[in-house]
Amino acid sequence: MKHYLINNDKFFKTLIYIVLIIISISILYPLYYVVIASVTEPSIVGSGKILLYPEKLYLEGYKQALSYSPLWRGYANTVIQTVVGTLIALVLTIPAGYALSRVDLPGRRGLMFLFTFTMFFNGGLIPLYLTVRQLGIYDTIWGVILPVALSAYNLIVCRSFFESGIPIELLEAARIDGCSNFGFFFKIAIPLSKTIIAVLCLFYATGLWNQFFYPLMFLGSEDKMPLQVVLRNLILLNQASSMTTDIQVAMERQKLAQQLKYCVVVASAAPLMMVYPFLQKYFAKGVTIGAVKG
């Protein structure tokens, strides 16, 4: 019986490993394919073949992208918007999450309901656009950052962390020692909250880095556009230039436009993909924050 159970356990472990390997391949291959396709002859990519390596190098897409001067300005704008926006989001989210985690906060349930309500209903695009215009922040970095400065989901994650990670007994002990509410928050709660701060940084930074719609709506100057909008303009520019009466030139430009799509994906995702492996544990921690633990 014991021998049977051991063999049965080995069988299930082997089966689990096989399933995990299949899932990993199904996730990683599309990413690998995009990278390979970005340096492969577009006619080979368009044939639908399974690419394991670049069968024929074609680097015109990267040459075109790297020689596109607005690209580097777009990178700079995206970095500035991501850094400033993340700092503002942390300043708003962490104190709000801590306050909502306190059971002695008057009107706590009502305030939490108002924040949660915004996850399902909002005023709409036109009222938001009019608000941005009336505040005088249209065509400025604030018009992109402030509308997304606080995420209700991230606020709930932050509140859950403070509820489960900062015991009420610690606050009571600090009060006995004469610590004020502000003192407890800055001297005790914040130093114990490095995990949630890292999680929020990653969540907000990822969202700000990938922003496309709000910059397109609330920015009017080309020199203020972030990376995602610049890359979209690059694709549209090359698609338009491929329309010509010269068949040979049109075919070459069409090939370039096709490869540029893959180059754009690599250019926009590469910085986050390089950082993610070092910070992956914080993403996993963010998913489990506030979960029921047995």
mmCIF file of C-alpha atoms in Angstrom:
data_model
loop_
_atom_site.group_PDB
_atom_site.id
_atom_site.type_symbol
_atom_site.label_atom_id
_atom_site.label_comp_id
_atom_site.label_asym_id
_atom_site.label_seq_id
_atom_site.Cartn_x
_atom_site.Cartn_y
_atom_site.Cartn_z
ATOM 1 C CA MET A 1 0.000 0.000 0.000
ATOM 2 C CA LYS A 2 2.825 2.349 0.919
ATOM 3 C CA HIS A 3 4.651 1.566 -2.336
ATOM 4 C CA TYR A 4 1.452 2.269 -4.283
ATOM 5 C CA LEU A 5 1.013 5.652 -2.597
ATOM 6 C CA ILE A 6 4.614 6.624 -3.350
ATOM 7 C CA ASN A 7 4.228 5.732 -7.036
ATOM 8 C CA ASN A 8 0.908 7.539 -7.149
ATOM 9 C CA ASP A 9 2.509 10.643 -5.618
ATOM 10 C CA LYS A 10 5.334 10.559 -8.163
ATOM 11 C CA PHE A 11 2.836 10.222 -10.998
ATOM 12 C CA PHE A 12 0.881 13.285 -9.882
ATOM 13 C CA LYS A 13 4.051 15.340 -9.361
ATOM 14 C CA THR A 14 5.240 14.410 -12.842
ATOM 15 C CA LEU A 15 1.840 15.315 -14.275
ATOM 16 C CA ILE A 16 1.904 18.690 -12.493
ATOM 17 C CA TYR A 17 5.379 19.450 -13.838
ATOM 18 C CA ILE A 18 4.283 18.576 -17.382
ATOM 19 C CA VAL A 19 1.218 20.817 -17.118
ATOM 20 C CA LEU A 20 3.315 23.690 -15.698
ATOM 21 C CA ILE A 21 5.884 23.315 -18.492
ATOM 22 C CA ILE A 22 3.120 23.460 -21.130
ATOM 23 C CA ILE A 23 1.590 26.547 -19.497
ATOM 24 C CA SER A 24 5.018 28.225 -19.263
ATOM 25 C CA ILE A 25 5.719 27.569 -22.937
ATOM 26 C CA SER A 26 2.298 28.904 -23.956
ATOM 27 C CA ILE A 27 3.048 32.114 -22.017
ATOM 28 C CA LEU A 28 6.714 32.602 -22.919
ATOM 29 C CA TYR A 29 6.624 31.667 -26.613
ATOM 30 C CA PRO A 30 4.434 34.624 -27.711
ATOM 31 C CA LEU A 31 6.905 36.977 -26.009
ATOM 32 C CA TYR A 32 9.828 35.177 -27.615
ATOM 33 C CA TYR A 33 8.034 35.219 -30.983
ATOM 34 C CA VAL A 34 7.606 38.996 -30.893
ATOM 35 C CA VAL A 35 11.330 39.477 -30.225
ATOM 36 C CA ILE A 36 12.323 37.075 -33.021
ATOM 37 C CA ALA A 37 9.785 38.566 -35.439
ATOM 38 C CA SER A 38 11.191 42.040 -34.815
ATOM 39 C CA VAL A 39 14.523 41.003 -36.402
ATOM 40 C CA THR A 40 13.243 38.565 -39.041
ATOM 41 C CA GLU A 41 12.364 39.129 -42.702
ATOM 42 C CA PRO A 42 8.655 40.174 -42.711
ATOM 43 C CA SER A 43 7.809 37.753 -45.555
ATOM 44 C CA ILE A 44 8.921 34.839 -43.352
ATOM 45 C CA VAL A 45 6.938 36.178 -40.397
ATOM 46 C CA GLY A 46 3.871 36.644 -42.584
ATOM 47 C CA SER A 47 4.050 33.032 -43.784
ATOM 48 C CA GLY A 48 2.770 31.853 -40.403
ATOM 49 C CA LYS A 49 5.756 29.623 -39.655
ATOM 50 C CA ILE A 50 6.712 28.766 -36.083
ATOM 51 C CA LEU A 51 9.826 30.851 -35.479
ATOM 52 C CA LEU A 52 12.531 29.443 -33.215
ATOM 53 C CA TYR A 53 15.327 31.694 -34.468
ATOM 54 C CA PRO A 54 15.741 34.535 -37.005
ATOM 55 C CA GLU A 55 15.925 32.654 -40.316
ATOM 56 C CA LYS A 56 16.838 35.842 -42.185
ATOM 57 C CA LEU A 57 17.851 39.015 -40.390
ATOM 58 C CA TYR A 58 15.949 42.185 -41.207
ATOM 59 C CA LEU A 59 16.849 45.157 -39.015
ATOM 60 C CA GLU A 60 15.293 47.999 -40.981
ATOM 61 C CA GLY A 61 12.494 48.268 -38.411
ATOM 62 C CA TYR A 62 14.886 49.013 -35.567
ATOM 63 C CA LYS A 63 16.919 51.370 -37.754
ATOM 64 C CA GLN A 64 13.781 53.300 -38.595
ATOM 65 C CA ALA A 65 12.588 53.375 -34.978
ATOM 66 C CA LEU A 66 15.934 54.392 -33.492
ATOM 67 C CA SER A 67 16.400 57.150 -36.084
ATOM 68 C CA TYR A 68 12.947 58.568 -35.288
ATOM 69 C CA SER A 69 13.880 61.593 -33.140
ATOM 70 C CA PRO A 70 10.562 61.871 -31.233
ATOM 71 C CA LEU A 71 11.188 58.355 -29.855
ATOM 72 C CA TRP A 72 13.804 59.507 -27.352
ATOM 73 C CA ARG A 73 11.725 62.509 -26.333
ATOM 74 C CA GLY A 74 8.811 60.123 -25.814
ATOM 75 C CA TYR A 75 10.968 57.931 -23.579
ATOM 76 C CA ALA A 76 11.964 60.972 -21.515
ATOM 77 C CA ASN A 77 8.357 62.158 -21.199
ATOM 78 C CA THR A 78 7.207 58.690 -20.137
ATOM 79 C CA VAL A 79 9.933 58.405 -17.487
ATOM 80 C CA ILE A 80 9.055 61.841 -16.056
ATOM 81 C CA GLN A 81 5.317 61.096 -16.041
ATOM 82 C CA THR A 82 5.878 57.678 -14.461
ATOM 83 C CA VAL A 83 8.180 58.926 -11.686
ATOM 84 C CA VAL A 84 6.153 62.031 -10.801
ATOM 85 C CA GLY A 85 2.830 60.231 -11.107
ATOM 86 C CA THR A 86 3.958 57.336 -8.926
ATOM 87 C CA LEU A 87 5.195 59.662 -6.175
ATOM 88 C CA ILE A 88 1.917 61.603 -6.168
ATOM 89 C CA ALA A 89 -0.083 58.367 -6.142
ATOM 90 C CA LEU A 90 1.876 57.055 -3.141
ATOM 91 C CA VAL A 91 1.379 60.311 -1.228
ATOM 92 C CA LEU A 92 -2.378 60.032 -1.787
ATOM 93 C CA THR A 93 -2.917 56.284 -1.463
ATOM 94 C CA ILE A 94 -0.862 55.345 1.598
ATOM 95 C CA PRO A 95 -2.319 57.902 4.071
ATOM 96 C CA ALA A 96 -5.832 57.247 2.750
ATOM 97 C CA GLY A 97 -5.388 53.486 3.039
ATOM 98 C CA TYR A 98 -4.068 53.787 6.579
ATOM 99 C CA ALA A 99 -6.906 56.114 7.636
ATOM 100 C CA LEU A 100 -9.555 53.779 6.201
ATOM 101 C CA SER A 101 -7.987 50.828 8.020
ATOM 102 C CA ARG A 102 -8.574 52.494 11.394
ATOM 103 C CA VAL A 103 -11.799 51.227 12.991
ATOM 104 C CA ASP A 104 -12.123 54.460 14.981
ATOM 105 C CA LEU A 105 -12.358 56.645 11.836
ATOM 106 C CA PRO A 106 -15.769 58.396 11.801
ATOM 107 C CA GLY A 107 -17.796 57.555 8.697
ATOM 108 C CA ARG A 108 -15.323 54.866 7.666
ATOM 109 C CA ARG A 109 -17.898 52.658 5.931
ATOM 110 C CA GLY A 110 -19.448 55.559 4.023
ATOM 111 C CA LEU A 111 -16.078 56.800 2.790
ATOM 112 C CA MET A 112 -15.088 53.299 1.712
ATOM 113 C CA PHE A 113 -18.376 52.978 -0.172
ATOM 114 C CA LEU A 114 -17.691 56.221 -2.053
ATOM 115 C CA PHE A 115 -14.237 55.032 -3.112
ATOM 116 C CA THR A 116 -15.554 51.609 -4.131
ATOM 117 C CA PHE A 117 -18.438 53.195 -6.073
ATOM 118 C CA THR A 118 -15.951 54.841 -8.434
ATOM 119 C CA MET A 119 -14.654 51.409 -9.465
ATOM 120 C CA PHE A 120 -17.973 50.670 -11.178
ATOM 121 C CA PHE A 121 -19.356 54.093 -12.130
ATOM 122 C CA ASN A 122 -17.751 57.321 -13.291
ATOM 123 C CA GLY A 123 -18.808 60.647 -14.717
ATOM 124 C CA GLY A 124 -17.783 59.820 -18.270
ATOM 125 C CA LEU A 125 -15.187 61.119 -20.671
ATOM 126 C CA ILE A 126 -16.802 64.454 -21.575
ATOM 127 C CA PRO A 127 -17.202 65.681 -17.939
ATOM 128 C CA LEU A 128 -13.616 64.599 -17.256
ATOM 129 C CA TYR A 129 -12.377 66.491 -20.316
ATOM 130 C CA LEU A 130 -14.308 69.617 -19.272
ATOM 131 C CA THR A 131 -12.913 69.337 -15.742
ATOM 132 C CA VAL A 132 -9.344 69.121 -17.031
ATOM 133 C CA ARG A 133 -9.906 72.163 -19.247
ATOM 134 C CA GLN A 134 -11.512 74.226 -16.468
ATOM 135 C CA LEU A 135 -8.717 73.387 -14.024
ATOM 136 C CA GLY A 136 -6.218 74.778 -16.526
ATOM 137 C CA ILE A 137 -4.146 71.596 -16.688
ATOM 138 C CA TYR A 138 -4.889 70.701 -20.306
ATOM 139 C CA ASP A 139 -1.697 70.108 -22.324
ATOM 140 C CA THR A 140 0.369 69.763 -19.142
ATOM 141 C CA ILE A 141 1.823 66.788 -17.332
ATOM 142 C CA TRP A 142 -0.824 67.248 -14.614
ATOM 143 C CA GLY A 143 -3.617 66.589 -17.086
ATOM 144 C CA VAL A 144 -2.182 63.090 -17.565
ATOM 145 C CA ILE A 145 -1.234 62.349 -13.951
ATOM 146 C CA LEU A 146 -4.025 63.766 -11.789
ATOM 147 C CA PRO A 147 -6.981 61.896 -13.385
ATOM 148 C CA VAL A 148 -5.290 58.594 -12.440
ATOM 149 C CA ALA A 149 -3.562 59.793 -9.272
ATOM 150 C CA LEU A 150 -5.501 57.436 -7.026
ATOM 151 C CA SER A 151 -6.758 53.971 -7.915
ATOM 152 C CA ALA A 152 -9.671 52.613 -5.862
ATOM 153 C CA TYR A 153 -8.339 49.075 -6.287
ATOM 154 C CA ASN A 154 -4.880 50.021 -5.033
ATOM 155 C CA LEU A 155 -6.497 51.882 -2.142
ATOM 156 C CA ILE A 156 -8.376 48.733 -1.121
ATOM 157 C CA VAL A 157 -5.150 46.697 -1.337
ATOM 158 C CA CYS A 158 -3.367 49.280 0.820
ATOM 159 C CA ARG A 159 -6.190 49.359 3.393
ATOM 160 C CA SER A 160 -6.204 45.541 3.563
ATOM 161 C CA PHE A 161 -2.470 45.517 4.230
ATOM 162 C CA PHE A 162 -2.732 47.965 7.115
ATOM 163 C CA GLU A 163 -5.685 46.058 8.584
ATOM 164 C CA SER A 164 -3.861 42.714 8.537
ATOM 165 C CA GLY A 165 -0.234 43.839 8.832
ATOM 166 C CA ILE A 166 -0.384 46.521 11.533
ATOM 167 C CA PRO A 167 -2.089 45.047 14.637
ATOM 168 C CA ILE A 168 -4.250 47.315 16.759
ATOM 169 C CA GLU A 169 -2.268 46.223 19.819
ATOM 170 C CA LEU A 170 0.778 47.977 18.377
ATOM 171 C CA LEU A 171 -1.161 51.239 18.173
ATOM 172 C CA GLU A 172 -2.436 50.861 21.744
ATOM 173 C CA ALA A 173 1.093 50.200 23.012
ATOM 174 C CA ALA A 174 2.374 53.283 21.152
ATOM 175 C CA ARG A 175 -0.386 55.412 22.692
ATOM 176 C CA ILE A 176 0.590 54.255 26.191
ATOM 177 C CA ASP A 177 4.128 55.447 25.441
ATOM 178 C CA GLY A 178 2.726 58.855 24.437
ATOM 179 C CA CYS A 179 2.931 58.471 20.644
ATOM 180 C CA SER A 180 0.493 60.585 18.625
ATOM 181 C CA ASN A 181 -1.450 59.375 15.594
ATOM 182 C CA PHE A 182 0.894 61.166 13.208
ATOM 183 C CA GLY A 183 3.910 59.851 15.098
ATOM 184 C CA PHE A 184 2.611 56.285 14.897
ATOM 185 C CA PHE A 185 1.952 56.613 11.170
ATOM 186 C CA PHE A 186 5.352 58.070 10.239
ATOM 187 C CA LYS A 187 7.569 56.322 12.807
ATOM 188 C CA ILE A 188 5.954 52.878 13.052
ATOM 189 C CA ALA A 189 3.389 52.189 10.309
ATOM 190 C CA ILE A 190 5.452 53.470 7.345
ATOM 191 C CA PRO A 191 8.691 51.624 8.291
ATOM 192 C CA LEU A 192 6.670 48.406 8.602
ATOM 193 C CA SER A 193 5.012 48.934 5.220
ATOM 194 C CA LYS A 194 7.920 48.531 2.804
ATOM 195 C CA THR A 195 6.157 45.636 1.071
ATOM 196 C CA ILE A 196 2.949 47.530 0.283
ATOM 197 C CA ILE A 197 4.935 50.594 -0.784
ATOM 198 C CA ALA A 198 6.868 48.441 -3.272
ATOM 199 C CA VAL A 199 3.632 46.835 -4.490
ATOM 200 C CA LEU A 200 1.953 50.208 -5.034
ATOM 201 C CA CYS A 201 5.033 51.563 -6.805
ATOM 202 C CA LEU A 202 4.928 48.670 -9.244
ATOM 203 C CA PHE A 203 1.184 48.857 -9.829
ATOM 204 C CA TYR A 204 1.134 52.609 -10.393
ATOM 205 C CA ALA A 205 4.371 52.729 -12.401
ATOM 206 C CA THR A 206 3.182 49.983 -14.746
ATOM 207 C CA GLY A 207 -0.118 51.765 -15.365
ATOM 208 C CA LEU A 208 1.541 55.130 -15.959
ATOM 209 C CA TRP A 209 4.209 53.671 -18.245
ATOM 210 C CA ASN A 210 1.545 52.107 -20.480
ATOM 211 C CA GLN A 211 -0.736 55.160 -20.576
ATOM 212 C CA PHE A 212 -2.021 55.943 -24.038
ATOM 213 C CA PHE A 213 -5.612 57.206 -23.999
ATOM 214 C CA TYR A 214 -5.313 60.064 -21.473
ATOM 215 C CA PRO A 215 -2.184 61.577 -23.073
ATOM 216 C CA LEU A 216 -3.929 61.376 -26.431
ATOM 217 C CA MET A 217 -6.952 63.194 -24.973
ATOM 218 C CA PHE A 218 -5.354 65.732 -22.639
ATOM 219 C CA LEU A 219 -2.097 66.620 -24.400
ATOM 220 C CA GLY A 220 -2.034 68.831 -27.482
ATOM 221 C CA SER A 221 1.695 69.374 -28.029
ATOM 222 C CA GLU A 222 3.703 66.747 -29.881
ATOM 223 C CA ASP A 223 6.786 67.375 -27.739
ATOM 224 C CA LYS A 224 4.877 66.361 -24.579
ATOM 225 C CA MET A 225 3.576 63.025 -25.854
ATOM 226 C CA PRO A 226 4.708 59.874 -24.009
ATOM 227 C CA LEU A 227 6.302 56.810 -25.566
ATOM 228 C CA GLN A 228 3.099 54.896 -26.343
ATOM 229 C CA VAL A 229 1.641 57.747 -28.407
ATOM 230 C CA VAL A 230 4.960 58.370 -30.174
ATOM 231 C CA LEU A 231 5.215 54.701 -31.180
ATOM 232 C CA ARG A 232 1.640 54.739 -32.462
ATOM 233 C CA ASN A 233 2.442 57.831 -34.550
ATOM 234 C CA LEU A 234 5.512 56.076 -35.939
ATOM 235 C CA ILE A 235 3.402 53.135 -37.137
ATOM 236 C CA LEU A 236 0.795 55.411 -38.707
ATOM 237 C CA LEU A 237 3.525 57.447 -40.421
ATOM 238 C CA ASN A 238 5.051 54.375 -42.039
ATOM 239 C CA GLN A 239 1.683 52.956 -43.041
ATOM 240 C CA ALA A 240 0.854 56.216 -44.785
ATOM 241 C CA SER A 241 4.244 56.372 -46.526
ATOM 242 C CA SER A 242 3.727 52.867 -47.942
ATOM 243 C CA MET A 243 0.971 54.210 -50.227
ATOM 244 C CA THR A 244 2.753 54.986 -53.471
ATOM 245 C CA THR A 245 2.377 54.205 -57.173
ATOM 246 C CA ASP A 246 5.822 52.566 -57.345
ATOM 247 C CA ILE A 247 5.091 48.869 -56.633
ATOM 248 C CA GLN A 248 8.643 47.985 -55.580
ATOM 249 C CA VAL A 249 8.910 50.909 -53.176
ATOM 250 C CA ALA A 250 5.421 50.208 -51.832
ATOM 251 C CA MET A 251 6.345 46.561 -51.100
ATOM 252 C CA GLU A 252 9.504 47.581 -49.229
ATOM 253 C CA ARG A 253 7.642 50.161 -47.181
ATOM 254 C CA GLN A 254 4.875 47.662 -46.454
ATOM 255 C CA LYS A 255 7.454 45.169 -45.169
ATOM 256 C CA LEU A 256 8.937 47.888 -42.977
ATOM 257 C CA ALA A 257 5.509 48.859 -41.625
ATOM 258 C CA GLN A 258 4.775 45.214 -40.747
ATOM 259 C CA GLN A 259 8.035 44.746 -38.867
ATOM 260 C CA LEU A 260 7.689 48.065 -37.073
ATOM 261 C CA LYS A 261 4.677 46.671 -35.196
ATOM 262 C CA TYR A 262 6.911 44.091 -33.524
ATOM 263 C CA CYS A 263 9.726 46.590 -32.955
ATOM 264 C CA VAL A 264 7.271 48.943 -31.250
ATOM 265 C CA VAL A 265 6.111 46.214 -28.868
ATOM 266 C CA VAL A 266 9.714 45.406 -27.944
ATOM 267 C CA ALA A 267 10.650 49.072 -27.507
ATOM 268 C CA SER A 268 7.705 49.799 -25.214
ATOM 269 C CA ALA A 269 7.832 46.605 -23.146
ATOM 270 C CA ALA A 270 11.593 46.079 -22.856
ATOM 271 C CA PRO A 271 12.203 48.408 -19.869
ATOM 272 C CA LEU A 272 9.428 46.810 -17.808
ATOM 273 C CA MET A 273 10.430 43.284 -18.861
ATOM 274 C CA MET A 274 14.004 43.914 -17.703
ATOM 275 C CA VAL A 275 12.873 45.224 -14.316
ATOM 276 C CA TYR A 276 10.092 42.704 -13.677
ATOM 277 C CA PRO A 277 12.226 39.590 -12.833
ATOM 278 C CA PHE A 278 13.853 41.470 -9.955
ATOM 279 C CA LEU A 279 10.526 42.705 -8.566
ATOM 280 C CA GLN A 280 8.288 39.734 -9.359
ATOM 281 C CA LYS A 281 8.019 38.719 -5.706
ATOM 282 C CA TYR A 282 6.317 42.028 -4.920
ATOM 283 C CA PHE A 283 3.697 41.388 -7.609
ATOM 284 C CA ALA A 284 3.018 37.997 -6.021
ATOM 285 C CA LYS A 285 2.821 39.634 -2.603
ATOM 286 C CA GLY A 286 0.372 42.204 -3.938
ATOM 287 C CA VAL A 287 -1.979 39.460 -5.108
ATOM 288 C CA THR A 288 -2.024 37.767 -1.686
ATOM 289 C CA ILE A 289 -2.349 40.912 0.452
ATOM 290 C CA GLY A 290 -5.589 40.805 2.374
ATOM 291 C CA ALA A 291 -6.272 37.169 1.468
ATOM 292 C CA VAL A 292 -7.767 34.809 4.038
ATOM 293 C CA LYS A 293 -5.006 32.761 5.586
ATOM 294 C CA GLY A 294 -5.616 29.435 7.272
#
